[in-house]
Amino acid sequence: MDPRKLFVHRGGLAIRARMAKSASRIVPILIILSLLLAACGSADAPAASEDAEPAAQESAPAADESSSEAAAMTGPVLTDPPAGAGEREVQSEVYNTPADAGGIESYQEAPMLAEMVASGALPPVEERLPINPIVIKPEEAVGKYGGALRKTVSGQRAMGEMGWWVDEPLTLHNPKGVIVPNVAESWAWNDDHTELTINLRKGIKWSDGEPFTANDVLFWWDDIILNEDLTPSPSTLLSRGGEMAQVAMIDDFTVQFSFAEPYALFPTYLGSWGGPRRGPTTSPKHYLSQFHPDYVDQSEIESMMSDGGFDNWMDLFGQKNNSVNTEKPSLAAWIPTTVPPNPVEVYVRNPYFWKVDTAGNQLPYIDEVHEIRVADAEAALLKTIAGELDFVRALGTANIPVLSENRESGNFRFAYANWMPNSYGNIMFNYTTDDEDKHQLYNDKNFRRALSVAIDREEIIKLIYKGGVFASQIAPLRGPPYHGEDELFQSWTQFDPNMANQMLDDLGLTERDDQGFRLGPSGNELLLIISATTAWPSETPELMELVKGYWAEVGINATVTPEAGQLWGTRHNTGEHDVSARGGHFGGGPVHPTLNSNTFAMRGWQWAPDWAAWLDTNGEQGAEPPEDVKRLRVLRDQILGEPDEDTRNALMREVFEIHMDNIWSIGLVVDDPKFGQLTNVHNRLRNVVTWSISGEWTPTIPAQWFINE
Amino acid sequence: MWSFILRRILLMVPTLMVVSVISFAIIEAPPGDFMDAYVNQLLQQQEAVDPAEIESLRKRYGLDAPTYVRYFRWLGNILQGNLGRSLEWNQPVSKLIADRLPWSMAISVASFLLAYALAIPIGLYSATRQYSLGDYLFTLIGFVGLATPNFLLALLILWYYFVATGNVAVGLFSDEYLVAPWSFAKFIDLLKHLWLPALVVGTAGTAGLIRVMRANLLDELERPYVMVARSKGLSEGKLLVKYPFRIAMNPVASTIGWTLPTLVNGELLASLVLGLPTIAPLFVGALLNQDMFLAGSVVMILSTLTLVGTLLSDIVLAWLDPRIRGAI
C-alpha cells in the first residue's frame, strides 16, 4: 500500500549496519528507558485533559442559545431510572385514529416549528396533519421536544439504522408484532382473497407539504415497477400464480391490488423486512416525475444526465429516488440533510410528520438525528462505553462482558432486539457436484445425518462460545408461533460417533485407506473440502476445524479453507464449493419464513442454488431437485394464499418437519436471539421499549423517543 | 538540467501506462465484481435478490464486458479528466475525492511538519553526541516508533486518552462542533483533535528520518575534510552546519518528494481507527466492495503523485548538490 516501499531506501544499508552495532549496547538501558517512556506518556495525559476543559466551557454558550428557543426544555421529564432489557412489557400503543385513542382536543408542535408558523414559513400544525393522524401512546410518558439523537454509521454504509427508519410502509408490525395500519388507514379483502382494497390515510403530506395520494402509489406501480428499464424483473412477491398483480386507482385515496390467486399474506408483506414495503410510500410523483422520460422531454433528461455525469436515465432516476437524496420528499419522521459520506450525517424533523402522542403533540420529539461515521468497531465500542452515543445496535456478542462492566460509568442500559435465531456454522453440500462419489453421498440423507451426529456440539459451545448459544439444527424464531426451541430442531444433534460409524458402514463406506480414512463408493479417495466464510460469523473457520476433527474420528477426511465473505458468496452461488459453511436463518417475527431463502430453497443464499434455479425457471436452468424440495415450494404457495393463521402455522410446521428429516444443511448451534442484536441505549434516552421485535426498531416507533434532560 | 527534467517527464507517460495496467489488474484480481458485493450486502439484510435484475444492472454498468474493454473504457474516461461515478456512493468520484482531499492534506501536512521538525534536530543531536544517554533514548523511541504499527499506536493512544480523560479522541471535532458552521471556536476544536492523528501518522516517519539523519551525519563527521576544518580552527557549530549537515541533508531532501503520495493517502489504517474523514477509509471501502472507479482513481492519483514526487526529489537533490547535477 505504501508507495515508498516500491523504492530502495538510499542509505538504508548503512543505517541497518549501524543499528546492529549499537543494538547490543542498548539492551541494558532498554528497561530503564521504557520506564521513562511510560512516565512521558502519563505526563501527556493530564495536559490533554486540560485541553478538553475549555472545550466544555465553549460549548456552554451554544447550549444557552438552544434553550432560548425551547422554553419547555427545563430539566428531565422522568426522574426514575429506566427499565433494563426485557424488564417491562411493551406499554406503547398504536391507535389508528384519534377517536380510537379516546379523542384529542388540540394539537401542539415543536418550538422550532411554532416559530416557523409564526413567521408564516409553515402552515399551522392542524393543517399539516392528516384528518386522522396515528396516535401513539408513549412507552413511558409524554415526552418533550428537543435535542439530537447520537447514533453511528459504519464506514461503508450510506445510512445506519436510519436506512430503515426513513421508511413508513403502508402497514406496520406494531411493537407487539401484530400487523397494524400505518400509511394505509384500513384495508379489505374480497371473499377469495384475490382483491385487496387499501384506503390510504387522507391528508398525509410529503415533507415538502404536497399531499400524498393514490397517484403516488400508482406512480410507483406504473412508472417504476412496470417500467422495464427501471425494473427489469420485478420482485416475485408482487406476482401470484406467475402473473403480475394489477393495481388500480379507485379514487384519490383508494387503491386496489388484484392477484391471479389468493394472496392473504400480502398485507403482512407490505410491512415486512424483505417485503415490498419501500416503494408504495417512497415515490412522490410530483418530484420523481421530473426525471422520468414518460413525463419530461428526452432532451431535458439528457441535459440533466450530462450535468450529473450519468450514462443513462435509469441511473439519474435511481439517484433521485435514493433514500439519501436530500431533495426527495419523504413521509418519515426525520429527513436527510446531508449526502453521504460525511463525518456525520444529519437528519432533521419532518414538519409534516403525521403521528402524534396521546396529548396531541406532533411527533417526533427529537429535533435531529446524527449518524456519526465510525469506521472502526473498536472506536464504536469506546464511544459507547464513554457514553458519547445514545443508541448503538449489535456491537457483537464478544463485547457483551465489556459493555456490561461499563454500563454504569457509561450511563447506558441494554435493550433486547429479538431476532430470528442466528444459526452459526451451517454445513452445506454441493448437491449437483460433478464428482460421482460425492454426488451419490451428498444426496443420501443418511450420509448427512451420520455427519451431523458425529459432531460434538457441546464441546464446540465450550471451546468457542463459552455460553450464549444452544446446540440445535437451524431453527426459526423461538416461542409462538414457530417454536424454534422445540425438540424437532434437535433432530440429529445428539453426539453419537458409534451411530455415525454404523450409518457410514451401512452406506457401504467400509473400505479405508492406509491412514484409516474411508474411501468413496468407487474405492477412490474421499476428501471433503469445506470452504468456510470468514464474514458471518467470523469464527466459521474455527468451527469447521473442530468439525473436521469430529469427522476424522468416524473416518471421514476433510480439509478446511477459510474464504473472505465476498469470495465465499460468489463461489457458493456459482456452485464452485464442495462443502461450504456459513450462518443461516429460518425466519420468524416480521421476517415471515416465506421470505427466507433458506426455508423454501429460494434463490439467494442457501443450501442448493442449482435446485432453486430449476424451480424458479420451471426447469430451464439448474438441476432438478428431489420431491421433498419441490414439496417445500408447494407448501409455500399454500401458505401465501391461506387466510387462516392457524392453518398457515400448521403448514409451516410441515415445512420444518421436512427440513429436519432431510437435514439439507447441518446446523451446529443457534444463538440466544435476545443477545445477538443487543442494543445499548443511553440513559438520557427514554420511551424506548425494553425489547424490539425481529431486531428491528422501526416498529417500536423511534419518533416517540425523547431526550430526558 | 532542463533536458533531464523534460526527459524524466516524458518517461513518466509510459510508466503511468504500466501503472494503470497493473493497478487495474490488481483491482480486478479478486473474483466477482461490484454487483456481487452489492448482492451480498442485500442478502445480509434479508432483502430478496433477483438474479435477472442483478444481470441487467451488471449490463447497465458495463460490468459484463470483457476485462480489456473495461480497461480501455476506464482509461479513456480518465484521459478526458472524467474519473467516473462511484458505484457505491452514487456520486462522481472527483467530488468524493475533492471533499476529502483537504482533510487528508491537513493531517498529512501536520504530521509531515511534525516529523521534520522533530527528526532533523534530534538526528543532529544523536549524531554529534553518539552513544550518549540522549542518543540511546532517541534511538529507543525511534525503534519503538518504527516497530509499532500505526493503527496499534492509534488504538493504544485512543484507549490511554480515554482512561485518562474520559473522552474518546475519534474524529476531528467534538460532538457539538460536528455539524456547526465554521467559526474560530470550531477551528480551535479542530486543532485540539488534529494533534493525535498528526502524532500517530508522523511517528513512523519521524523515527525513520531520525535514523537517516543520524547515520548520514555520522558518515560525514568521520570524513577527513571535517578533521581538516577542525584543525584549521573552525568553530564546531559553524563547521557542523556549513558542511556535514548540508551533505547529510541530501538523502533527507531526496525523500521529501516521496511523501507526496502520503499527503493524499495518509496512513491508511490509522485513519480508519481514528475515524478521520480522509480519503483512506474511502479507498479501503472501495477496494473491499470492488468499487472499480473509485479504487482505480485513487490508485492512479497515488501513482501519479509518486512519480511526480520522485521527480521533485531528484530536482531538489540536484539543486542541493552540484556533484549530482554534474552526474546527470
Coordinates of C-alpha atoms in Angstrom, one line a residue, chain A residues 139-637:
Chain A
E139 CA -44.0 3.8 26.2
E140 CA -43.3 5.7 29.4
A141 CA -44.5 9.2 29.4
V142 CA -45.5 12.1 27.1
G143 CA -42.0 13.4 26.3
K144 CA -40.6 16.8 25.5
Y145 CA -39.2 18.4 22.3
G146 CA -35.6 19.0 21.5
G147 CA -32.1 17.5 21.3
A148 CA -30.2 15.4 18.9
L149 CA -30.0 11.6 18.9
R150 CA -26.4 10.4 18.5
K151 CA -26.0 7.2 16.6
T152 CA -23.4 5.5 14.5
V153 CA -23.0 4.6 10.9
S154 CA -20.2 2.3 9.7
G155 CA -17.6 3.4 7.2
Q156 CA -19.1 1.8 4.2
R157 CA -22.8 2.4 4.5
A158 CA -24.7 5.4 3.3
M159 CA -27.2 5.1 6.2
G160 CA -27.1 3.3 9.5
E161 CA -30.3 2.4 11.4
M162 CA -31.8 5.4 9.5
G163 CA -31.9 3.3 6.4
W164 CA -34.9 1.5 8.0
W165 CA -36.3 4.5 9.9
V166 CA -36.8 6.5 6.7
D167 CA -39.5 4.0 5.5
E168 CA -43.1 4.4 6.6
P169 CA -44.7 1.5 4.9
L170 CA -48.4 1.0 4.2
T171 CA -48.7 -1.5 7.1
L172 CA -46.6 -1.9 10.1
H173 CA -45.9 -4.5 12.7
N174 CA -46.8 -2.9 16.0
P175 CA -44.4 -3.2 19.0
K176 CA -46.2 -6.5 19.8
G177 CA -45.6 -8.0 16.4
V178 CA -49.1 -7.6 15.1
I179 CA -49.7 -6.1 11.7
V180 CA -51.5 -2.7 12.0
P181 CA -52.4 0.2 9.7
N182 CA -49.8 2.8 9.0
V183 CA -49.9 4.9 5.9
A184 CA -52.9 2.7 4.9
E185 CA -55.8 3.6 7.2
S186 CA -57.6 0.3 6.5
W187 CA -57.9 -2.5 4.0
A188 CA -60.3 -5.1 3.0
W189 CA -60.1 -8.4 1.0
N190 CA -62.8 -9.8 -1.3
D191 CA -64.0 -13.3 -0.3
D192 CA -61.4 -15.4 -2.0
H193 CA -58.5 -13.1 -1.1
T194 CA -57.6 -12.1 -4.6
E195 CA -58.6 -8.4 -4.4
L196 CA -57.2 -6.1 -1.7
T197 CA -58.7 -2.7 -1.4
I198 CA -56.4 -0.3 0.5
N199 CA -57.8 3.0 1.9
L200 CA -54.9 5.5 2.3
R201 CA -54.9 7.9 5.3
K202 CA -56.4 11.1 4.0
G203 CA -54.5 14.3 4.3
I204 CA -51.0 13.0 4.8
K205 CA -48.5 15.4 3.3
W206 CA -45.0 14.8 2.0
S207 CA -42.2 16.6 3.8
D208 CA -42.4 19.4 1.3
G209 CA -46.1 20.0 2.0
E210 CA -47.5 18.4 -1.1
P211 CA -50.4 15.9 -0.5
F212 CA -49.8 12.2 -0.5
T213 CA -52.4 10.4 -2.6
A214 CA -53.2 7.3 -4.6
N215 CA -51.4 8.9 -7.5
D216 CA -48.1 8.4 -5.7
V217 CA -48.8 4.7 -5.2
L218 CA -49.8 4.4 -8.9
F219 CA -46.6 6.2 -9.9
W220 CA -44.6 3.6 -8.1
W221 CA -46.5 0.8 -9.8
D222 CA -47.0 2.1 -13.3
D223 CA -43.8 4.1 -13.8
I224 CA -41.3 2.3 -11.6
I225 CA -42.3 -1.3 -11.2
L226 CA -43.9 -1.7 -14.6
N227 CA -41.1 0.3 -16.4
E228 CA -38.9 -2.4 -17.9
D229 CA -35.8 -0.1 -17.9
L230 CA -36.1 0.7 -14.2
T231 CA -37.3 -2.7 -13.0
P232 CA -36.2 -5.4 -15.5
S233 CA -37.5 -8.1 -13.3
P234 CA -40.0 -7.1 -10.5
S235 CA -39.9 -8.9 -7.2
T236 CA -41.7 -12.2 -7.3
L237 CA -43.6 -11.1 -4.2
L238 CA -45.6 -8.8 -6.5
S239 CA -47.0 -11.7 -8.6
R240 CA -49.1 -14.7 -7.8
G241 CA -49.6 -17.8 -9.9
G242 CA -46.9 -16.5 -12.3
E243 CA -48.9 -13.3 -13.1
M244 CA -48.0 -9.8 -12.0
A245 CA -50.5 -8.1 -9.8
Q246 CA -52.8 -5.4 -11.2
V247 CA -53.1 -2.2 -9.4
A248 CA -56.0 0.2 -9.9
M249 CA -56.8 3.6 -8.5
I250 CA -60.3 3.7 -7.2
D251 CA -60.2 7.3 -6.1
D252 CA -57.6 9.8 -4.7
F253 CA -57.2 7.8 -1.5
T254 CA -58.1 4.2 -2.5
V255 CA -56.0 1.7 -4.4
Q256 CA -56.8 -1.9 -5.3
F257 CA -54.4 -4.8 -5.8
S258 CA -55.7 -7.7 -7.8
F259 CA -54.0 -11.1 -7.9
A260 CA -54.4 -14.2 -10.1
E261 CA -54.6 -16.4 -7.0
P262 CA -55.4 -15.8 -3.3
Y263 CA -52.6 -13.8 -1.5
A264 CA -53.8 -13.5 2.1
L265 CA -50.2 -12.8 3.3
F266 CA -49.8 -9.7 1.1
P267 CA -50.7 -7.0 3.8
T268 CA -48.1 -8.6 6.1
Y269 CA -45.5 -8.4 3.3
L270 CA -46.3 -4.7 2.8
G271 CA -44.9 -4.2 6.3
S272 CA -42.2 -6.8 6.3
W273 CA -38.5 -6.7 6.2
G274 CA -37.7 -8.1 2.8
G275 CA -41.2 -7.5 1.6
P276 CA -42.4 -4.7 -0.8
R277 CA -42.6 -2.2 1.9
R278 CA -40.5 0.6 0.5
G279 CA -41.8 1.6 -2.9
P280 CA -45.6 2.4 -2.4
T281 CA -44.9 5.2 0.1
T282 CA -41.5 6.5 -1.0
S283 CA -42.3 7.5 -4.6
P284 CA -43.5 11.2 -4.6
K285 CA -44.9 11.6 -8.1
H286 CA -44.7 15.4 -8.2
Y287 CA -40.9 15.1 -7.6
L288 CA -39.8 11.9 -9.3
S289 CA -41.8 12.5 -12.5
Q290 CA -39.4 15.4 -13.3
F291 CA -36.8 12.7 -14.0
H292 CA -38.9 10.2 -15.8
P293 CA -39.0 10.1 -19.7
D294 CA -42.7 9.4 -19.7
Y295 CA -43.2 12.8 -18.2
V296 CA -40.4 15.1 -19.5
D297 CA -38.7 15.6 -22.8
Q298 CA -35.7 13.3 -23.6
S299 CA -33.6 16.4 -24.2
E300 CA -34.3 17.7 -20.7
I301 CA -33.3 14.4 -19.2
E302 CA -30.2 14.3 -21.3
S303 CA -29.1 17.7 -20.1
M304 CA -29.6 16.5 -16.5
M305 CA -27.7 13.4 -17.3
S306 CA -24.7 15.2 -18.6
D307 CA -24.8 17.7 -15.7
G308 CA -24.6 14.8 -13.2
G309 CA -22.3 12.6 -15.2
F310 CA -24.8 9.8 -15.7
D311 CA -24.6 7.4 -18.6
N312 CA -28.3 6.6 -18.7
W313 CA -31.6 7.9 -17.4
M314 CA -32.1 5.0 -15.0
D315 CA -29.0 5.9 -13.1
L316 CA -30.2 9.6 -12.9
F317 CA -33.6 8.4 -11.7
G318 CA -32.1 6.0 -9.3
Q319 CA -30.0 8.7 -7.7
K320 CA -33.0 11.0 -7.4
N321 CA -35.1 8.1 -6.0
N322 CA -32.4 7.2 -3.4
S323 CA -33.3 7.5 0.3
V324 CA -30.3 9.7 0.9
N325 CA -31.3 12.2 -1.7
T326 CA -31.9 15.3 0.4
E327 CA -34.3 16.8 -2.2
K328 CA -36.6 13.9 -2.3
P329 CA -39.8 14.4 -0.3
S330 CA -40.4 11.8 2.4
L331 CA -43.1 10.6 4.8
A332 CA -40.6 9.7 7.5
A333 CA -40.2 11.3 11.0
W334 CA -36.7 12.7 10.1
I335 CA -35.4 13.6 6.7
P336 CA -31.8 13.6 5.5
T337 CA -30.0 16.9 5.1
T338 CA -26.6 15.6 4.1
V339 CA -25.4 13.4 1.2
P340 CA -23.1 10.6 2.4
P341 CA -20.3 10.1 3.1
N342 CA -19.7 12.8 5.7
P343 CA -18.2 12.6 9.2
V344 CA -21.7 13.0 10.4
E345 CA -25.0 12.5 8.6
V346 CA -27.7 14.8 9.8
Y347 CA -31.4 14.2 9.7
V348 CA -33.9 16.8 10.8
R349 CA -37.6 16.6 11.9
N350 CA -40.2 16.4 9.2
P351 CA -42.6 19.2 9.9
Y352 CA -45.4 17.3 8.2
F353 CA -45.0 14.0 10.1
W354 CA -48.4 12.5 10.6
K355 CA -48.2 10.8 14.0
V356 CA -49.0 12.5 17.4
D357 CA -48.9 11.4 21.0
T358 CA -51.9 11.0 23.3
A359 CA -51.6 14.6 24.4
G360 CA -51.8 15.8 20.8
N361 CA -48.1 16.7 20.4
Q362 CA -46.8 16.2 16.9
L363 CA -44.0 13.7 16.8
P364 CA -41.1 13.2 16.7
Y365 CA -39.9 14.7 19.9
I366 CA -36.2 14.7 19.0
D367 CA -35.1 17.6 16.7
E368 CA -32.3 15.9 14.9
V369 CA -30.7 12.5 14.4
H370 CA -26.9 12.5 13.9
E371 CA -25.4 9.4 12.4
I372 CA -21.7 9.7 13.3
R373 CA -19.4 7.8 11.0
V374 CA -17.3 5.5 13.0
A375 CA -15.4 3.2 10.6
D376 CA -13.7 1.1 13.3
A377 CA -15.6 -1.3 15.5
E378 CA -13.2 -0.7 18.5
A379 CA -13.8 3.1 18.2
A380 CA -17.6 2.5 18.2
L381 CA -17.2 0.3 21.3
L382 CA -15.1 3.0 23.0
K383 CA -17.6 5.8 22.2
T384 CA -20.4 3.6 23.6
I385 CA -18.5 3.0 26.8
A386 CA -17.8 6.7 27.1
G387 CA -21.5 7.4 26.9
E388 CA -21.0 9.5 23.8
L389 CA -23.7 7.7 21.9
D390 CA -27.4 7.4 22.6
F391 CA -28.3 4.3 20.5
V392 CA -25.9 1.7 19.4
R393 CA -27.0 -1.7 18.0
A394 CA -25.2 -5.0 17.9
L395 CA -21.6 -4.3 18.9
G396 CA -21.0 -8.1 18.8
T397 CA -21.7 -10.9 21.2
A398 CA -18.0 -11.0 22.2
N399 CA -18.2 -7.4 23.6
I400 CA -21.1 -8.0 25.9
P401 CA -18.9 -8.5 29.0
V402 CA -17.0 -5.3 28.4
L403 CA -20.3 -3.4 27.9
S404 CA -21.9 -4.9 31.0
E405 CA -18.9 -3.8 33.1
N406 CA -19.2 -0.2 31.8
R407 CA -23.0 0.2 31.9
E408 CA -22.8 2.4 35.0
S409 CA -19.8 4.5 34.1
G410 CA -21.1 5.0 30.5
N411 CA -24.6 5.7 31.8
F412 CA -26.3 3.4 29.3
R413 CA -28.6 0.4 29.5
F414 CA -29.3 -2.6 27.4
A415 CA -32.4 -3.3 25.3
Y416 CA -33.1 -6.6 23.5
A417 CA -33.7 -6.7 19.9
N418 CA -35.3 -10.1 19.4
W419 CA -34.2 -11.6 16.1
M420 CA -34.8 -14.9 14.4
P421 CA -32.0 -17.1 15.9
N422 CA -28.7 -16.9 14.1
S423 CA -27.6 -20.4 13.3
Y424 CA -23.8 -20.5 13.2
G425 CA -21.7 -22.8 11.1
N426 CA -24.3 -24.3 8.8
I427 CA -22.7 -27.0 6.7
M428 CA -24.0 -27.1 3.1
F429 CA -23.3 -29.7 0.4
N430 CA -22.9 -29.3 -3.3
Y431 CA -25.8 -31.5 -4.4
T432 CA -25.0 -31.1 -8.1
T433 CA -21.3 -31.7 -7.9
D434 CA -19.6 -33.5 -10.8
D435 CA -17.8 -35.9 -8.6
E436 CA -19.9 -39.1 -8.9
D437 CA -19.0 -40.5 -5.4
K438 CA -19.8 -37.2 -3.7
H439 CA -22.9 -36.7 -5.8
Q440 CA -24.2 -40.0 -4.6
L441 CA -23.2 -39.5 -0.9
Y442 CA -24.3 -35.9 -0.5
N443 CA -27.8 -36.7 -2.0
D444 CA -28.2 -39.5 0.6
K445 CA -29.8 -38.1 3.7
N446 CA -28.3 -40.9 5.9
F447 CA -24.8 -39.6 4.9
R448 CA -25.8 -36.1 6.1
R449 CA -27.4 -37.4 9.3
A450 CA -24.3 -39.5 10.1
L451 CA -22.1 -36.5 9.7
S452 CA -24.4 -34.5 11.9
V453 CA -24.4 -36.9 14.8
A454 CA -20.6 -37.3 14.5
I455 CA -20.3 -33.6 15.8
D456 CA -19.9 -32.9 19.5
R457 CA -21.9 -29.7 19.7
E458 CA -21.5 -29.3 23.5
E459 CA -17.7 -29.3 23.1
I460 CA -18.0 -26.7 20.4
I461 CA -20.0 -24.5 22.7
K462 CA -17.5 -24.9 25.5
L463 CA -14.5 -24.2 23.2
I464 CA -15.7 -21.4 21.0
Y465 CA -18.7 -19.7 22.6
K466 CA -18.5 -20.1 26.4
G467 CA -22.3 -20.0 26.5
G468 CA -24.9 -17.8 24.9
V469 CA -25.7 -20.4 22.2
F470 CA -27.6 -23.7 22.1
A471 CA -26.9 -26.9 20.3
S472 CA -29.5 -27.1 17.5
Q473 CA -30.1 -27.5 13.9
I474 CA -31.0 -24.3 12.1
A475 CA -34.3 -23.1 13.7
P476 CA -37.0 -20.4 13.4
L477 CA -38.0 -17.8 16.0
R478 CA -38.3 -19.2 19.5
G479 CA -41.7 -19.1 21.1
P480 CA -45.0 -18.9 19.3
P481 CA -45.9 -19.5 16.5
Y482 CA -42.9 -21.4 15.2
H483 CA -41.3 -22.6 18.4
G484 CA -37.6 -22.8 17.4
E485 CA -36.9 -24.2 20.9
D486 CA -39.0 -27.4 20.0
E487 CA -37.5 -30.9 20.1
L488 CA -37.9 -31.1 16.4
F489 CA -35.0 -28.8 15.8
Q490 CA -32.8 -31.0 18.0
S491 CA -33.1 -33.7 15.3
W492 CA -29.7 -35.4 14.7
T493 CA -27.9 -33.1 17.1
Q494 CA -27.1 -35.8 19.6
F495 CA -23.3 -36.7 19.8
D496 CA -23.2 -40.3 18.8
P497 CA -20.0 -41.4 17.0
N498 CA -20.9 -45.1 17.2
M499 CA -24.2 -44.4 15.4
A500 CA -22.4 -42.3 12.8
N501 CA -19.9 -45.1 12.2
Q502 CA -22.7 -47.6 11.9
M503 CA -24.6 -45.4 9.4
L504 CA -21.5 -44.8 7.3
D505 CA -20.8 -48.6 7.3
D506 CA -24.4 -49.2 6.2
L507 CA -23.8 -46.8 3.3
G508 CA -21.1 -49.2 2.2
L509 CA -18.2 -46.9 3.1
T510 CA -16.3 -49.8 4.7
E511 CA -13.0 -49.6 2.7
R512 CA -10.3 -47.5 4.3
D513 CA -7.1 -46.0 3.2
D514 CA -3.7 -46.5 5.0
Q515 CA -4.5 -43.6 7.3
G516 CA -7.8 -45.1 8.3
F517 CA -10.0 -42.7 6.3
R518 CA -13.0 -44.2 4.5
L519 CA -12.8 -44.5 0.7
G520 CA -15.6 -43.4 -1.6
P521 CA -18.2 -45.9 -3.0
S522 CA -16.0 -46.4 -6.1
G523 CA -12.9 -47.1 -4.0
N524 CA -11.3 -43.7 -4.6
E525 CA -10.0 -41.3 -2.0
L526 CA -12.8 -39.3 -0.4
L527 CA -11.8 -35.8 0.7
L528 CA -14.4 -33.3 1.7
I529 CA -13.2 -29.7 1.1
I530 CA -15.0 -27.3 3.4
S531 CA -15.0 -23.7 2.3
A532 CA -15.7 -21.6 5.5
T533 CA -16.6 -18.0 5.2
T534 CA -14.7 -15.5 7.4
A535 CA -17.5 -13.0 7.2
W536 CA -20.6 -14.4 9.1
P537 CA -19.8 -15.5 11.6
S538 CA -16.1 -14.8 11.7
E539 CA -15.4 -17.9 13.8
T540 CA -16.7 -20.2 11.0
P541 CA -13.2 -21.5 10.1
E542 CA -12.5 -22.4 13.7
L543 CA -15.9 -24.2 13.9
M544 CA -15.0 -26.1 10.8
E545 CA -11.6 -27.1 12.1
L546 CA -13.4 -28.7 15.1
V547 CA -15.9 -30.4 12.8
K548 CA -13.0 -31.7 10.7
G549 CA -11.7 -33.4 13.8
Y550 CA -15.0 -35.0 14.7
W551 CA -15.4 -36.3 11.2
A552 CA -11.9 -37.7 11.3
E553 CA -13.0 -39.8 14.3
V554 CA -15.6 -41.5 12.2
G555 CA -13.2 -41.9 9.3
I556 CA -14.3 -39.0 7.1
N557 CA -11.4 -37.0 5.7
A558 CA -11.9 -33.2 5.4
T559 CA -9.9 -30.1 4.9
V560 CA -10.9 -26.5 5.7
T561 CA -10.3 -23.5 3.5
P562 CA -11.2 -20.1 5.0
E563 CA -12.6 -17.7 2.4
A564 CA -13.4 -14.0 2.7
G565 CA -17.1 -13.3 2.7
Q566 CA -17.4 -11.9 -0.8
L567 CA -15.4 -14.5 -2.4
W568 CA -17.2 -17.2 -0.5
G569 CA -20.6 -15.8 -1.6
T570 CA -19.6 -15.7 -5.3
R571 CA -18.1 -19.2 -5.3
H572 CA -21.0 -20.7 -3.3
N573 CA -23.7 -19.3 -5.6
T574 CA -21.9 -20.5 -8.7
G575 CA -21.6 -24.0 -7.3
E576 CA -17.8 -24.0 -7.0
H577 CA -17.8 -25.2 -3.4
D578 CA -17.7 -28.8 -2.4
V579 CA -18.9 -28.3 1.1
S580 CA -19.4 -24.8 2.4
A581 CA -20.2 -23.3 5.8
R582 CA -21.8 -20.0 6.8
G583 CA -24.5 -18.7 9.2
G584 CA -28.2 -19.1 8.4
H585 CA -31.8 -18.4 9.4
F586 CA -35.2 -20.0 9.2
G587 CA -37.1 -16.7 9.7
G588 CA -39.9 -15.7 12.1
G589 CA -41.2 -12.4 13.5
P590 CA -41.8 -9.8 10.9
V591 CA -39.5 -11.6 8.6
H592 CA -42.0 -14.2 7.7
P593 CA -40.4 -17.6 7.0
T594 CA -41.9 -17.5 3.4
L595 CA -39.5 -14.6 2.8
N596 CA -36.5 -16.6 3.8
S597 CA -34.5 -18.2 1.0
N598 CA -33.1 -20.9 3.4
T599 CA -36.6 -22.2 4.4
F600 CA -38.0 -22.6 0.9
A601 CA -35.0 -23.2 -1.3
M602 CA -35.4 -19.9 -3.0
R603 CA -32.6 -18.1 -4.8
G604 CA -30.4 -16.1 -2.6
W605 CA -28.1 -17.5 0.0
Q606 CA -29.0 -21.1 0.8
W607 CA -28.0 -24.7 0.5
A608 CA -28.9 -25.6 -3.1
P609 CA -28.6 -22.7 -5.6
D610 CA -29.0 -25.1 -8.6
W611 CA -32.2 -26.5 -7.4
A612 CA -33.6 -23.1 -6.7
A613 CA -32.8 -22.0 -10.2
W614 CA -34.6 -25.1 -11.6
L615 CA -37.7 -24.3 -9.5
D616 CA -37.6 -20.6 -10.4
T617 CA -37.3 -21.1 -14.1
N618 CA -39.6 -24.1 -14.5
G619 CA -36.7 -26.4 -15.3
E620 CA -34.9 -24.2 -17.8
Q621 CA -31.8 -23.6 -15.6
G622 CA -30.2 -25.5 -12.8
A623 CA -30.8 -29.1 -11.8
E624 CA -34.0 -30.9 -10.9
P625 CA -34.4 -31.2 -7.2
P626 CA -35.8 -34.2 -5.3
E627 CA -39.5 -34.4 -4.5
D628 CA -39.2 -33.1 -0.9
V629 CA -37.7 -29.8 -2.2
K630 CA -40.5 -29.4 -4.7
R631 CA -42.9 -30.1 -1.9
L632 CA -41.4 -27.1 0.0
R633 CA -42.4 -24.8 -2.8
V634 CA -45.9 -26.3 -3.0
L635 CA -46.4 -25.6 0.7
R636 CA -45.1 -22.1 0.4
D637 CA -47.7 -21.4 -2.3

